[in-house]
XYZ file of C-alpha atoms in Angstrom:
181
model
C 0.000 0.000 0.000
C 1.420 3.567 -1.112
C 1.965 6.197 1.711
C -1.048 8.261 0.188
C -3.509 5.143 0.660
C -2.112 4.571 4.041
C -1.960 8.187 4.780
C -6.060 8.098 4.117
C -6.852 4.840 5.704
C -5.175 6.117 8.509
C -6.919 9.625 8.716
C -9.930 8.150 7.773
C -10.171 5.255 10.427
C -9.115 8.144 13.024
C -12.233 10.478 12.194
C -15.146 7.905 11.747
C -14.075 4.858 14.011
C -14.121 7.413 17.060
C -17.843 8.384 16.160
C -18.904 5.146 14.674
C -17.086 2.019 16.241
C -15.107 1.604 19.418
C -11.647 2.479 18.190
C -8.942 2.806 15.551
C -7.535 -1.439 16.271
C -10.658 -3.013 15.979
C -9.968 -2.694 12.353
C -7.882 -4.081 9.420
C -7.258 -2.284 6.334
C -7.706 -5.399 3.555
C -7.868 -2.551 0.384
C -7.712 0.535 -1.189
C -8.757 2.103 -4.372
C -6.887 5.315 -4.682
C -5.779 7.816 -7.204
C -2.211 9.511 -6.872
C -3.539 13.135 -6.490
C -7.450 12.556 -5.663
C -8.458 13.446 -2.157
C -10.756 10.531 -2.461
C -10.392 6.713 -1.498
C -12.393 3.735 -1.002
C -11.128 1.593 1.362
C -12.152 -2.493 2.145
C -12.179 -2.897 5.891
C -12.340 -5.656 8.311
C -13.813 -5.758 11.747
C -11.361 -7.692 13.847
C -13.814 -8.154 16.761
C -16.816 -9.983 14.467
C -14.752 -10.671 11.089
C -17.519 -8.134 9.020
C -16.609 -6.599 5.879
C -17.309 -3.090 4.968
C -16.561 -0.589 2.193
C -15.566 2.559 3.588
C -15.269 5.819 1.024
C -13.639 8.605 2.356
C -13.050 12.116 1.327
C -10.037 13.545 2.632
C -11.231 17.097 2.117
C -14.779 17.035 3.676
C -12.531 15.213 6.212
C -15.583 12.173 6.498
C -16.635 9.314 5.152
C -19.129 6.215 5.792
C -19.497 2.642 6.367
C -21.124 0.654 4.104
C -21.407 -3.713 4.631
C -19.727 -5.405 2.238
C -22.291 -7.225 -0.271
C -21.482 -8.799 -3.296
C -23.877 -6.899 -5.424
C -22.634 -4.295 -4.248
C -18.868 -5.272 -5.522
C -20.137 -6.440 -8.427
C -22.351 -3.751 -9.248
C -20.855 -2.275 -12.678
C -20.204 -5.857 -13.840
C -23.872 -7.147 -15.005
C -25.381 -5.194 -17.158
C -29.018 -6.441 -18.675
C -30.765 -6.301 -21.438
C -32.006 -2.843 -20.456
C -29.008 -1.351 -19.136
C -27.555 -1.496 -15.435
C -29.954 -2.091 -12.223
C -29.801 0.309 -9.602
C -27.790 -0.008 -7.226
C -29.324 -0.053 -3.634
C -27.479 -0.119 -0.395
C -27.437 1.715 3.043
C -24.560 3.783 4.444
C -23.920 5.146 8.274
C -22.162 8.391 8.056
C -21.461 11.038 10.885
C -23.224 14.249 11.190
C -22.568 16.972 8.719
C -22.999 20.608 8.988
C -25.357 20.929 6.057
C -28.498 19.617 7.129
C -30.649 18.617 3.780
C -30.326 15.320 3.996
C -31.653 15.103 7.726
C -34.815 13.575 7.174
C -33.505 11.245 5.201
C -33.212 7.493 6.810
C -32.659 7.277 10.762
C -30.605 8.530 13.122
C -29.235 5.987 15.549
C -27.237 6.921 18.278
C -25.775 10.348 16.305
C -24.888 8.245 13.405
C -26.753 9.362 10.127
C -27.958 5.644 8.691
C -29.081 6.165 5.147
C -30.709 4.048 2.306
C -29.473 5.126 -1.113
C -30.684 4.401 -4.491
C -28.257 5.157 -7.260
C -28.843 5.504 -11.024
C -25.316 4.888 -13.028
C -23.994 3.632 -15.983
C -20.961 2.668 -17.349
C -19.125 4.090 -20.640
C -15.848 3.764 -22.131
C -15.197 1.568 -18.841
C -15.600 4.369 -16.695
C -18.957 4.786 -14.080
C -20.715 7.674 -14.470
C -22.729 8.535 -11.896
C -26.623 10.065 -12.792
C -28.470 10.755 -9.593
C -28.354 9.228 -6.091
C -31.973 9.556 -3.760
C -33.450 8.028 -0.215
C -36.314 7.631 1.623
C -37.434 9.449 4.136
C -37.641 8.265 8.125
C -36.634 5.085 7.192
C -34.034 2.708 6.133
C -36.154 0.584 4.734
C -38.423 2.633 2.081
C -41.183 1.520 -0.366
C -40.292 4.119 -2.521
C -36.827 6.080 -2.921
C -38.417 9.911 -3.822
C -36.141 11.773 -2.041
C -32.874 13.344 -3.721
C -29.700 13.396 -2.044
C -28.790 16.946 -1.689
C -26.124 17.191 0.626
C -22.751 17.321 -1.467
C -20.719 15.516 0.919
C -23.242 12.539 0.822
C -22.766 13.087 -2.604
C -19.276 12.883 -2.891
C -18.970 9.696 -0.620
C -21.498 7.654 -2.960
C -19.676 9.092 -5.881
C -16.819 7.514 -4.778
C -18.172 3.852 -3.585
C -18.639 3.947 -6.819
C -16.582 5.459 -8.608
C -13.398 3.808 -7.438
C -15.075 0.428 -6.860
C -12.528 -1.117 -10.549
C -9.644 0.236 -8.439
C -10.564 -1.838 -5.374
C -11.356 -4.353 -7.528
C -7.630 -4.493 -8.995
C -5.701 -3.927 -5.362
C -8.063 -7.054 -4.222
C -7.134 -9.007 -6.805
C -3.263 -8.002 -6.746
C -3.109 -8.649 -2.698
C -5.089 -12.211 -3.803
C -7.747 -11.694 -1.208
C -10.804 -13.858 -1.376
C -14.082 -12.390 -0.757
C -17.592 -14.031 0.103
């Protein structure tokens, strides 16, 4: 693992783990999928208490990121496209608080963490993921019906970048040979 990639996991671990989970050693670092210059990484983490697997995108400048648990579909999600294009991809993410508050109604708050359902419209061209529009459901992690956009830019950025970097985790998995449920 570069410096930079450490440098983030690092950081990153520091600012959410404090908020979110116990503390900085209850984790392992497995991945990273980081560009030389971007202040953005997605890390692969592993609880070392339970064994769980989470993605964890960070963005060095907003100085946050979230947890998401590690799903297959979810790192497979740019590889299957149908007959009518790609499926949306649906997952939930726990973030900490931010300072702009137009995404507070969106999921639940449990115990000061921000828990939030996300339904994101991509699509992939040239190789590359381009993101269309992310949105949530209100008061709920569970919704019938994702109507609500996802305006905060920070929230934003952090599901830009799940995605966005999810090839490059893809390639440091495969280099480090680690096998994945």
């Amino acid at each position: 693992m570069t410096a930079v990639k450490k440098f983030f996991a690092v950081l990153a671990l520091l600012l959410l783990t404090s908020s979110i989970c116990a503390a900085e050693s209850n984790f392992d670092i497995l991945a990273a999928g980081h560009v030389d210059g971007e202040k953005q990484a997605l890390m692969l983490i592993r609880n070392k208490t339970d064994g769980e697997i989470f993605f964890m995108p960070f963005d060095a400048e907003a100085e946050t990121g979230a947890f998401v648990k590690f799903d297959r579909k979810i790192y497979d999600f740019y590889l299957n496209k149908g007959e009518y294009g790609y499926s949306p991809l649906m997952f939930v993410m726990a973030t900490t608080p931010q300072n702009d508050k137009s995404d507070d109604a969106l999921g639940e708050w449990k115990d000061g963490i921000h828990v939030i359902p996300v339904y994101a419209l991509f699509d992939v061209k040239d190789g590359k993921i381009i993101c269309e529009s992310f949105s949530s459901g209100e008061k709920t992690i569970k919704p019938s019906h994702y109507h609500a956009p996802i305006k905060n830019p920070i929230h934003n950025k952090l599901i830009e970048t799940l995605l966005t970097k999810m090839p490059l985790l893809h390639s440091d998995v495969e280099a480090k040979g680690i096998v994945l449920p």
